[in-house]
Amino acid sequence: MRYAAITGWGMSVPERVLTNADLERMVDTSDEWIVSRTGIRERRVVGPDDSTTSLSAAAARQALARADLTPDEIDLIVVATCTPDQFVVSEACLVQAELGGRAAAFDVGAACSGFVYALSVASLFVQHGIHERVLVIGADTLTRFVDYTDRSTCILFGDGAGAVVLEASDEPRGLLSTVLGADGAGNRHLYAPGWGAVVPESAALFPEFRPYLQMNGQEVFRFAVRAMGDAAAEAVERAGLGFGDVEMLIPHQANARIIDAAARRLDLPLEKVWSNLDRYGNTSAASVPIALAEAEATGRFAEGDNLVLVAFGAGLSWAAGVVRWGIAGVKRTVPPGGVGTAVDGGGRRIATGAAANGRAVEVAGV
Ligand code: UT7
């Protein structure tokens, strides 16, 4: 059986920091209110030279370097975003243009749930033998679409990108289970009017039209706790595991109270739940892969450990999956006459093989 192991990962956020103190000068709010209601202290926001593409490419380069691969060796790029730099062409094509290579490229749209959706789609390509190496990116620059006079939304969002590389493995690594869901009728609770093909008409009819993010915070909050808890529990069950087998829950970073409530619903101690919300706010599709990259850097999980990724977002949508960390069973074929290297998850060289007599050799993972 083929699996899709995560062999590389990376993240990128813009340099500019927007603190709660900055927001106090822009809208009627306070650091105390924002921290106690959301857990957010600061977020990163794009500057004039940043874009969804530049953040995505930076995260992707890190992930490729970790996997010891070049863009030419990638077969497919999938980008999860709701803030592409252009609607035509896909964000994935813009990223490919930036990185180089000839990978197939397409986008997945599921708002904040997007990265987990994209990971599950991309994993299928690897599992079914259609592609060997896939780059999956979650990236958003929602601050470009946030109304900085609306205190109920402008305090929440930040920008960023996270990326992973998937490679075929014959050991159970990468996504072991997936739970995807949506309640389209709930679209009215979190949406941005007029980013699509109906804009010209709407804009003509309503000159005061404001294409900013609209949100019913309380409704989304209630939905989020239920959806994250239930999807995570189902993903663990579908993987044939219990929460005792799970090393860490990596949830979408939207609100500390949502994360705490979901963890309580799952009876999971908070030490097992990753959060970096205080520094980045809600980065939408980037939040889970950024959290994954930062959690890995702490050394809290290793080869063979089980992680649960879970997200919710506009749609309304939700997504969860169990990921078994590590690269066991990943093999790289060295081209005839060439020399190849296998690396471990930390980018360390673990095996080198050289092709002899024009025959390819395989360099196995750990
Ligand atoms: O990826 C998905 C993205 N969306 C979410 O995750 C949103 C989920 N929802 C939430 O995180 C929370 O609902 C919020 C953080 C948005 C709001 O927190 P809340 O505890 O649900 O507050 P609320 O909407 O019930 O508002 C309570 C009060 C209101 O004032 P009144 O009517 O009681 O006088 C608001 O006007 O807080 C007021 N308020 C603020 N006050 C100071 C709302 N925003 C602010 C603010 N600063 N920034």
GROMACS .gro file of C-alpha atoms and ligand atoms in nm:
model
  414
    1MET     CA    1   0.000   0.000   0.000
    2ARG     CA    2   0.120   0.352  -0.081
    3TYR     CA    3   0.109   0.643   0.160
    4ALA     CA    4   0.199   1.012   0.124
    5ALA     CA    5   0.464   1.097   0.385
    6ILE     CA    6   0.547   1.456   0.476
    7THR     CA    7   0.917   1.491   0.390
    8GLY     CA    8   0.949   1.868   0.400
    9TRP     CA    9   0.775   2.164   0.563
   10GLY     CA   10   0.814   2.537   0.591
   11MET     CA   11   0.642   2.865   0.673
   12SER     CA   12   0.662   3.232   0.594
   13VAL     CA   13   0.500   3.542   0.745
   14PRO     CA   14   0.538   3.908   0.647
   15GLU     CA   15   0.780   4.121   0.847
   16ARG     CA   16   0.532   4.391   0.946
   17VAL     CA   17   0.382   4.336   1.293
   18LEU     CA   18   0.041   4.479   1.388
   19THR     CA   19   0.002   4.477   1.766
   20ASN     CA   20  -0.308   4.519   1.978
   21ALA     CA   21  -0.170   4.861   2.077
   22ASP     CA   22  -0.165   4.957   1.706
   23LEU     CA   23  -0.529   4.848   1.676
   24GLU     CA   24  -0.623   5.054   1.985
   25ARG     CA   25  -0.522   5.357   1.779
   26MET     CA   26  -0.737   5.249   1.482
   27VAL     CA   27  -1.068   5.129   1.634
   28ASP     CA   28  -1.251   5.142   1.968
   29THR     CA   29  -1.088   4.837   2.128
   30SER     CA   30  -0.835   4.745   2.396
   31ASP     CA   31  -0.551   4.501   2.438
   32GLU     CA   32  -0.737   4.360   2.739
   33TRP     CA   33  -1.053   4.291   2.532
   34ILE     CA   34  -0.865   4.134   2.243
   35VAL     CA   35  -0.644   3.910   2.460
   36SER     CA   36  -0.926   3.795   2.688
   37ARG     CA   37  -1.174   3.730   2.402
   38THR     CA   38  -0.935   3.586   2.144
   39GLY     CA   39  -0.585   3.520   2.285
   40ILE     CA   40  -0.429   3.728   2.005
   41ARG     CA   41  -0.152   3.976   2.092
   42GLU     CA   42  -0.013   4.056   1.749
   43ARG     CA   43  -0.038   3.947   1.389
   44ARG     CA   44   0.174   3.984   1.073
   45VAL     CA   45   0.035   4.188   0.786
   46VAL     CA   46   0.149   4.215   0.427
   47GLY     CA   47   0.332   4.524   0.307
   48PRO     CA   48   0.342   4.662  -0.048
   49ASP     CA   49   0.606   4.411  -0.160
   50ASP     CA   50   0.434   4.103  -0.013
   51SER     CA   51   0.171   3.892  -0.180
   52THR     CA   52   0.006   3.554  -0.143
   53THR     CA   53   0.253   3.436  -0.409
   54SER     CA   54   0.565   3.572  -0.239
   55LEU     CA   55   0.467   3.421   0.099
   56SER     CA   56   0.375   3.089  -0.064
   57ALA     CA   57   0.702   3.071  -0.256
   58ALA     CA   58   0.907   3.147   0.056
   59ALA     CA   59   0.730   2.874   0.255
   60ALA     CA   60   0.765   2.633  -0.039
   61ARG     CA   61   1.139   2.696  -0.073
   62GLN     CA   62   1.186   2.605   0.294
   63ALA     CA   63   0.980   2.289   0.254
   64LEU     CA   64   1.174   2.188  -0.059
   65ALA     CA   65   1.509   2.254   0.110
   66ARG     CA   66   1.406   2.034   0.404
   67ALA     CA   67   1.305   1.758   0.167
   68ASP     CA   68   1.627   1.808  -0.031
   69LEU     CA   69   1.432   1.850  -0.354
   70THR     CA   70   1.434   2.109  -0.631
   71PRO     CA   71   1.117   2.254  -0.791
   72ASP     CA   72   1.195   2.048  -1.103
   73GLU     CA   73   1.141   1.732  -0.900
   74ILE     CA   74   0.788   1.831  -0.795
   75ASP     CA   75   0.503   1.679  -0.999
   76LEU     CA   76   0.209   1.878  -0.864
   77ILE     CA   77   0.149   2.200  -0.668
   78VAL     CA   78  -0.179   2.244  -0.479
   79VAL     CA   79  -0.245   2.579  -0.312
   80ALA     CA   80  -0.525   2.629  -0.061
   81THR     CA   81  -0.623   2.995  -0.052
   82CYS     CA   82  -0.923   3.226  -0.054
   83THR     CA   83  -0.705   3.528  -0.134
   84PRO     CA   84  -0.526   3.442  -0.459
   85ASP     CA   85  -0.331   3.729  -0.610
   86GLN     CA   86  -0.544   3.694  -0.924
   87PHE     CA   87  -0.861   3.505  -1.003
   88VAL     CA   88  -0.721   3.414  -1.343
   89VAL     CA   89  -0.471   3.237  -1.326
   90SER     CA   90  -0.463   3.000  -1.030
   91GLU     CA   91  -0.243   3.087  -0.733
   92ALA     CA   92  -0.067   2.753  -0.782
   93CYS     CA   93   0.046   2.861  -1.132
   94LEU     CA   94   0.176   3.190  -0.994
   95VAL     CA   95   0.373   2.997  -0.731
   96GLN     CA   96   0.510   2.760  -0.995
   97ALA     CA   97   0.621   3.059  -1.204
   98GLU     CA   98   0.806   3.194  -0.900
   99LEU     CA   99   0.969   2.863  -0.806
  100GLY     CA  100   1.039   2.723  -1.150
  101GLY     CA  101   0.973   2.370  -1.270
  102ARG     CA  102   0.684   2.225  -1.470
  103ALA     CA  103   0.459   2.079  -1.201
  104ALA     CA  104   0.086   2.054  -1.261
  105ALA     CA  105  -0.083   2.323  -1.055
  106PHE     CA  106  -0.428   2.402  -0.917
  107ASP     CA  107  -0.599   2.571  -0.622
  108VAL     CA  108  -0.834   2.440  -0.355
  109GLY     CA  109  -1.089   2.677  -0.205
  110ALA     CA  110  -1.218   2.594   0.141
  111ALA     CA  111  -1.121   2.914   0.329
  112CYS     CA  112  -0.962   2.840   0.667
  113SER     CA  113  -1.024   2.466   0.623
  114GLY     CA  114  -0.837   2.483   0.292
  115PHE     CA  115  -0.500   2.340   0.389
  116VAL     CA  116  -0.646   2.021   0.538
  117TYR     CA  117  -0.873   1.987   0.232
  118ALA     CA  118  -0.572   2.036   0.002
  119LEU     CA  119  -0.359   1.791   0.199
  120SER     CA  120  -0.624   1.523   0.163
  121VAL     CA  121  -0.664   1.584  -0.212
  122ALA     CA  122  -0.288   1.592  -0.270
  123SER     CA  123  -0.232   1.276  -0.065
  124LEU     CA  124  -0.473   1.087  -0.290
  125PHE     CA  125  -0.261   1.168  -0.597
  126VAL     CA  126   0.041   1.015  -0.423
  127GLN     CA  127  -0.148   0.721  -0.271
  128HIS     CA  128  -0.292   0.626  -0.610
  129GLY     CA  129   0.047   0.640  -0.781
  130ILE     CA  130  -0.045   0.932  -1.007
  131HIS     CA  131   0.228   1.158  -0.867
  132GLU     CA  132   0.543   1.091  -0.666
  133ARG     CA  133   0.611   1.433  -0.512
  134VAL     CA  134   0.355   1.698  -0.437
  135LEU     CA  135   0.389   2.043  -0.285
  136VAL     CA  136   0.091   2.152  -0.075
  137ILE     CA  137   0.062   2.514   0.035
  138GLY     CA  138  -0.185   2.697   0.257
  139ALA     CA  139  -0.160   3.073   0.211
  140ASP     CA  140  -0.377   3.378   0.269
  141THR     CA  141  -0.349   3.754   0.284
  142LEU     CA  142  -0.688   3.827   0.435
  143THR     CA  143  -0.576   4.158   0.584
  144ARG     CA  144  -0.610   4.303   0.234
  145PHE     CA  145  -0.985   4.234   0.260
  146VAL     CA  146  -1.047   4.326   0.622
  147ASP     CA  147  -1.235   4.643   0.709
  148TYR     CA  148  -1.006   4.831   0.948
  149THR     CA  149  -1.304   5.030   1.080
  150ASP     CA  150  -1.486   4.711   1.194
  151ARG     CA  151  -1.349   4.618   1.536
  152SER     CA  152  -1.525   4.281   1.544
  153THR     CA  153  -1.321   4.144   1.250
  154CYS     CA  154  -1.007   4.356   1.204
  155ILE     CA  155  -0.852   4.236   1.530
  156LEU     CA  156  -0.863   3.870   1.425
  157PHE     CA  157  -0.672   3.826   1.102
  158GLY     CA  158  -0.307   3.805   0.997
  159ASP     CA  159  -0.124   3.692   0.683
  160GLY     CA  160   0.112   3.406   0.607
  161ALA     CA  161   0.184   3.083   0.425
  162GLY     CA  162   0.284   2.729   0.517
  163ALA     CA  163   0.390   2.442   0.294
  164VAL     CA  164   0.459   2.069   0.302
  165VAL     CA  165   0.613   1.826   0.054
  166LEU     CA  166   0.450   1.485   0.016
  167GLU     CA  167   0.637   1.181  -0.114
  168ALA     CA  168   0.534   0.823  -0.168
  169SER     CA  169   0.609   0.583   0.116
  170ASP     CA  170   0.535   0.214   0.161
  171GLU     CA  171   0.503   0.257   0.538
  172PRO     CA  172   0.196   0.418   0.701
  173ARG     CA  173   0.313   0.780   0.710
  174GLY     CA  174   0.137   1.107   0.629
  175LEU     CA  175  -0.242   1.126   0.628
  176LEU     CA  176  -0.398   0.810   0.774
  177SER     CA  177  -0.757   0.936   0.784
  178THR     CA  178  -0.959   1.229   0.655
  179VAL     CA  179  -1.286   1.391   0.758
  180LEU     CA  180  -1.416   1.669   0.533
  181GLY     CA  181  -1.748   1.847   0.565
  182ALA     CA  182  -1.946   2.155   0.476
  183ASP     CA  183  -2.273   2.327   0.558
  184GLY     CA  184  -2.328   2.556   0.262
  185ALA     CA  185  -2.639   2.707   0.416
  186GLY     CA  186  -2.411   2.857   0.679
  187ASN     CA  187  -2.230   3.066   0.415
  188ARG     CA  188  -2.410   3.378   0.538
  189HIS     CA  189  -2.228   3.368   0.874
  190LEU     CA  190  -1.882   3.429   0.729
  191TYR     CA  191  -1.832   3.563   0.380
  192ALA     CA  192  -1.696   3.840   0.167
  193PRO     CA  193  -1.949   3.981  -0.076
  194GLY     CA  194  -1.841   4.071  -0.422
  195TRP     CA  195  -1.500   3.911  -0.465
  196GLY     CA  196  -1.641   3.708  -0.750
  197ALA     CA  197  -1.813   3.735  -1.083
  198VAL     CA  198  -2.120   3.914  -0.943
  199VAL     CA  199  -1.917   4.220  -0.840
  200PRO     CA  200  -1.968   4.442  -1.142
  201GLU     CA  201  -2.345   4.418  -1.118
  202SER     CA  202  -2.356   4.458  -0.740
  203ALA     CA  203  -2.116   4.749  -0.753
  204ALA     CA  204  -2.333   4.926  -1.010
  205LEU     CA  205  -2.649   4.864  -0.807
  206PHE     CA  206  -2.497   4.964  -0.475
  207PRO     CA  207  -2.241   5.242  -0.505
  208GLU     CA  208  -2.178   5.219  -0.130
  209PHE     CA  209  -2.088   4.852  -0.173
  210ARG     CA  210  -1.806   4.743   0.063
  211PRO     CA  211  -1.644   4.414  -0.037
  212TYR     CA  212  -1.508   4.339   0.308
  213LEU     CA  213  -1.523   4.028   0.517
  214GLN     CA  214  -1.857   3.996   0.700
  215MET     CA  215  -1.894   3.774   1.003
  216ASN     CA  216  -2.149   3.669   1.263
  217GLY     CA  217  -1.887   3.601   1.529
  218GLN     CA  218  -2.106   3.426   1.785
  219GLU     CA  219  -2.262   3.195   1.528
  220VAL     CA  220  -1.920   3.101   1.388
  221PHE     CA  221  -1.786   3.050   1.740
  222ARG     CA  222  -2.060   2.798   1.830
  223PHE     CA  223  -2.019   2.616   1.499
  224ALA     CA  224  -1.639   2.607   1.534
  225VAL     CA  225  -1.631   2.437   1.874
  226ARG     CA  226  -1.874   2.169   1.762
  227ALA     CA  227  -1.719   2.116   1.418
  228MET     CA  228  -1.356   2.101   1.536
  229GLY     CA  229  -1.435   1.867   1.823
  230ASP     CA  230  -1.650   1.631   1.620
  231ALA     CA  231  -1.424   1.623   1.313
  232ALA     CA  232  -1.110   1.558   1.520
  233ALA     CA  233  -1.282   1.276   1.711
  234GLU     CA  234  -1.404   1.117   1.387
  235ALA     CA  235  -1.060   1.143   1.224
  236VAL     CA  236  -0.899   0.964   1.518
  237GLU     CA  237  -1.164   0.692   1.512
  238ARG     CA  238  -1.131   0.645   1.134
  239ALA     CA  239  -0.755   0.598   1.177
  240GLY     CA  240  -0.833   0.317   1.422
  241LEU     CA  241  -0.673   0.510   1.709
  242GLY     CA  242  -0.773   0.668   2.040
  243PHE     CA  243  -0.665   1.009   2.170
  244GLY     CA  244  -0.418   0.827   2.394
  245ASP     CA  245  -0.226   0.747   2.073
  246VAL     CA  246  -0.215   1.113   1.968
  247GLU     CA  247   0.095   1.317   2.046
  248MET     CA  248  -0.041   1.655   1.946
  249LEU     CA  249  -0.354   1.829   1.818
  250ILE     CA  250  -0.274   2.105   1.571
  251PRO     CA  251  -0.591   2.310   1.531
  252HIS     CA  252  -0.678   2.606   1.309
  253GLN     CA  253  -0.570   2.916   1.502
  254ALA     CA  254  -0.882   3.134   1.514
  255ASN     CA  255  -0.954   3.202   1.879
  256ALA     CA  256  -0.796   3.063   2.197
  257ARG     CA  257  -1.141   3.018   2.351
  258ILE     CA  258  -1.249   2.805   2.053
  259ILE     CA  259  -0.935   2.592   2.079
  260ASP     CA  260  -0.978   2.549   2.458
  261ALA     CA  261  -1.346   2.458   2.423
  262ALA     CA  262  -1.273   2.206   2.144
  263ALA     CA  263  -0.996   2.049   2.356
  264ARG     CA  264  -1.237   2.023   2.652
  265ARG     CA  265  -1.495   1.860   2.425
  266LEU     CA  266  -1.229   1.602   2.334
  267ASP     CA  267  -1.109   1.567   2.693
  268LEU     CA  268  -0.760   1.651   2.572
  269PRO     CA  269  -0.510   1.822   2.806
  270LEU     CA  270  -0.399   2.162   2.673
  271GLU     CA  271  -0.030   2.055   2.678
  272LYS     CA  272  -0.120   1.834   2.380
  273VAL     CA  273  -0.277   2.122   2.186
  274TRP     CA  274  -0.053   2.351   1.982
  275SER     CA  275  -0.121   2.724   1.978
  276ASN     CA  276   0.070   3.018   1.828
  277LEU     CA  277  -0.236   3.237   1.792
  278ASP     CA  278  -0.092   3.506   2.019
  279ARG     CA  279   0.175   3.592   1.758
  280TYR     CA  280  -0.004   3.546   1.426
  281GLY     CA  281  -0.382   3.574   1.481
  282ASN     CA  282  -0.596   3.391   1.229
  283THR     CA  283  -0.397   3.336   0.908
  284SER     CA  284  -0.679   3.138   0.743
  285ALA     CA  285  -0.550   2.854   0.520
  286ALA     CA  286  -0.194   2.920   0.640
  287SER     CA  287  -0.273   2.864   1.005
  288VAL     CA  288  -0.246   2.483   1.022
  289PRO     CA  289   0.078   2.447   0.818
  290ILE     CA  290   0.241   2.738   1.006
  291ALA     CA  291   0.139   2.576   1.335
  292LEU     CA  292   0.273   2.242   1.212
  293ALA     CA  293   0.611   2.392   1.117
  294GLU     CA  294   0.647   2.574   1.450
  295ALA     CA  295   0.531   2.276   1.654
  296GLU     CA  296   0.787   2.054   1.479
  297ALA     CA  297   1.065   2.300   1.563
  298THR     CA  298   1.000   2.242   1.935
  299GLY     CA  299   1.094   1.875   1.895
  300ARG     CA  300   0.771   1.769   2.065
  301PHE     CA  301   0.704   1.493   1.812
  302ALA     CA  302   0.919   1.256   1.613
  303GLU     CA  303   0.917   0.970   1.362
  304GLY     CA  304   0.606   0.757   1.404
  305ASP     CA  305   0.409   0.998   1.626
  306ASN     CA  306   0.044   1.069   1.544
  307LEU     CA  307  -0.080   1.425   1.502
  308VAL     CA  308  -0.435   1.548   1.449
  309LEU     CA  309  -0.484   1.843   1.214
  310VAL     CA  310  -0.825   2.009   1.239
  311ALA     CA  311  -0.975   2.324   1.092
  312PHE     CA  312  -1.301   2.508   1.030
  313GLY     CA  313  -1.387   2.810   0.825
  314ALA     CA  314  -1.611   2.994   0.585
  315GLY     CA  315  -1.840   2.771   0.386
  316LEU     CA  316  -1.915   2.684   0.651
  317SER     CA  317  -1.657   2.411   0.621
  318TRP     CA  318  -1.454   2.178   0.837
  319ALA     CA  319  -1.171   1.930   0.790
  320ALA     CA  320  -0.961   1.699   1.004
  321GLY     CA  321  -0.707   1.427   0.957
  322VAL     CA  322  -0.462   1.210   1.146
  323VAL     CA  323  -0.106   1.249   1.023
  324ARG     CA  324   0.162   1.000   1.114
  325TRP     CA  325   0.485   1.197   1.123
  326GLY     CA  326   0.809   1.079   0.965
  327ILE     CA  327   0.961   0.946   0.645
  328ALA     CA  328   0.992   0.574   0.704
  329GLY     CA  329   0.936   0.388   0.380
  330VAL     CA  330   1.018   0.683   0.151
  331LYS     CA  331   1.243   0.570  -0.132
  332ARG     CA  332   1.423   0.784  -0.383
  333THR     CA  333   1.535   0.641  -0.710
  334VAL     CA  334   1.871   0.767  -0.825
  335PRO     CA  335   1.882   0.829  -1.199
  336PRO     CA  336   2.123   0.611  -1.396
  337GLY     CA  337   2.475   0.742  -1.358
  338GLY     CA  338   2.364   0.982  -1.084
  339VAL     CA  339   2.419   1.010  -0.712
  340GLY     CA  340   2.124   1.045  -0.479
  341THR     CA  341   2.068   1.137  -0.119
  342ALA     CA  342   1.795   1.051   0.127
  343VAL     CA  343   1.741   1.297   0.410
  344ASP     CA  344   1.557   1.265   0.735
  345GLY     CA  345   1.286   1.506   0.850
  346GLY     CA  346   1.541   1.744   1.000
  347GLY     CA  347   1.726   1.772   0.671
  348ARG     CA  348   2.005   1.539   0.785
  349ARG     CA  349   2.167   1.313   0.529
  350ILE     CA  350   2.090   0.951   0.616
  351ALA     CA  351   2.191   0.755   0.310
  352THR     CA  352   2.362   0.809  -0.019
  353GLY     CA  353   2.357   0.582  -0.317
  354ALA     CA  354   2.522   0.595  -0.657
  355ALA     CA  355   2.394   0.428  -0.970
  356ALA     CA  356   2.630   0.170  -1.112
  357ASN     CA  357   2.652   0.038  -1.466
  358GLY     CA  358   2.370   0.264  -1.576
  359ARG     CA  359   2.125   0.097  -1.337
  360ALA     CA  360   1.921   0.301  -1.093
  361VAL     CA  361   1.955   0.224  -0.722
  362GLU     CA  362   1.702   0.299  -0.454
  363VAL     CA  363   1.792   0.500  -0.147
  364ALA     CA  364   1.551   0.402   0.126
  365GLY     CA  365   1.434   0.625   0.411
  366VAL     CA  366   1.493   0.541   0.777
  367UT7     O1  367  -1.157   3.119   1.065
  367UT7     C1  368  -1.284   3.154   1.110
  367UT7     C2  369  -1.285   3.301   1.146
  367UT7     N1  370  -1.382   3.346   1.242
  367UT7     C3  371  -1.381   3.314   1.374
  367UT7     O2  372  -1.311   3.232   1.421
  367UT7     C4  373  -1.476   3.395   1.459
  367UT7     C5  374  -1.532   3.319   1.576
  367UT7     N2  375  -1.589   3.412   1.673
  367UT7     C6  376  -1.512   3.477   1.762
  367UT7     O3  377  -1.391   3.454   1.767
  367UT7     C7  378  -1.578   3.571   1.859
  367UT7     O4  379  -1.717   3.568   1.840
  367UT7     C8  380  -1.529   3.720   1.847
  367UT7     C9  381  -1.386   3.730   1.895
  367UT7    C10  382  -1.539   3.766   1.700
  367UT7    C11  383  -1.615   3.812   1.932
  367UT7     O5  384  -1.612   3.767   2.067
  367UT7     P1  385  -1.748   3.750   2.148
  367UT7     O6  386  -1.711   3.712   2.285
  367UT7     O7  387  -1.835   3.656   2.071
  367UT7     O8  388  -1.805   3.897   2.148
  367UT7     P2  389  -1.947   3.947   2.096
  367UT7     O9  390  -1.954   3.945   1.949
  367UT7    O10  391  -2.055   3.879   2.175
  367UT7    O11  392  -1.943   4.098   2.141
  367UT7    C12  393  -1.943   4.134   2.280
  367UT7    C13  394  -1.925   4.284   2.289
  367UT7    C14  395  -2.014   4.364   2.195
  367UT7    O12  396  -2.054   4.484   2.261
  367UT7     P3  397  -2.197   4.495   2.331
  367UT7    O13  398  -2.296   4.479   2.221
  367UT7    O14  399  -2.201   4.386   2.432
  367UT7    O15  400  -2.192   4.632   2.388
  367UT7    C15  401  -1.925   4.399   2.082
  367UT7    O16  402  -1.964   4.518   2.015
  367UT7    O17  403  -1.789   4.317   2.251
  367UT7    C16  404  -1.795   4.420   2.152
  367UT7     N3  405  -1.677   4.407   2.067
  367UT7    C17  406  -1.559   4.462   2.097
  367UT7     N4  407  -1.520   4.538   2.202
  367UT7    C18  408  -1.393   4.577   2.204
  367UT7    C19  409  -1.664   4.338   1.950
  367UT7     N5  410  -1.539   4.351   1.904
  367UT7    C20  411  -1.472   4.427   1.995
  367UT7    C21  412  -1.341   4.472   2.002
  367UT7     N6  413  -1.304   4.547   2.110
  367UT7     N7  414  -1.246   4.444   1.907
   0.00000   0.00000   0.00000
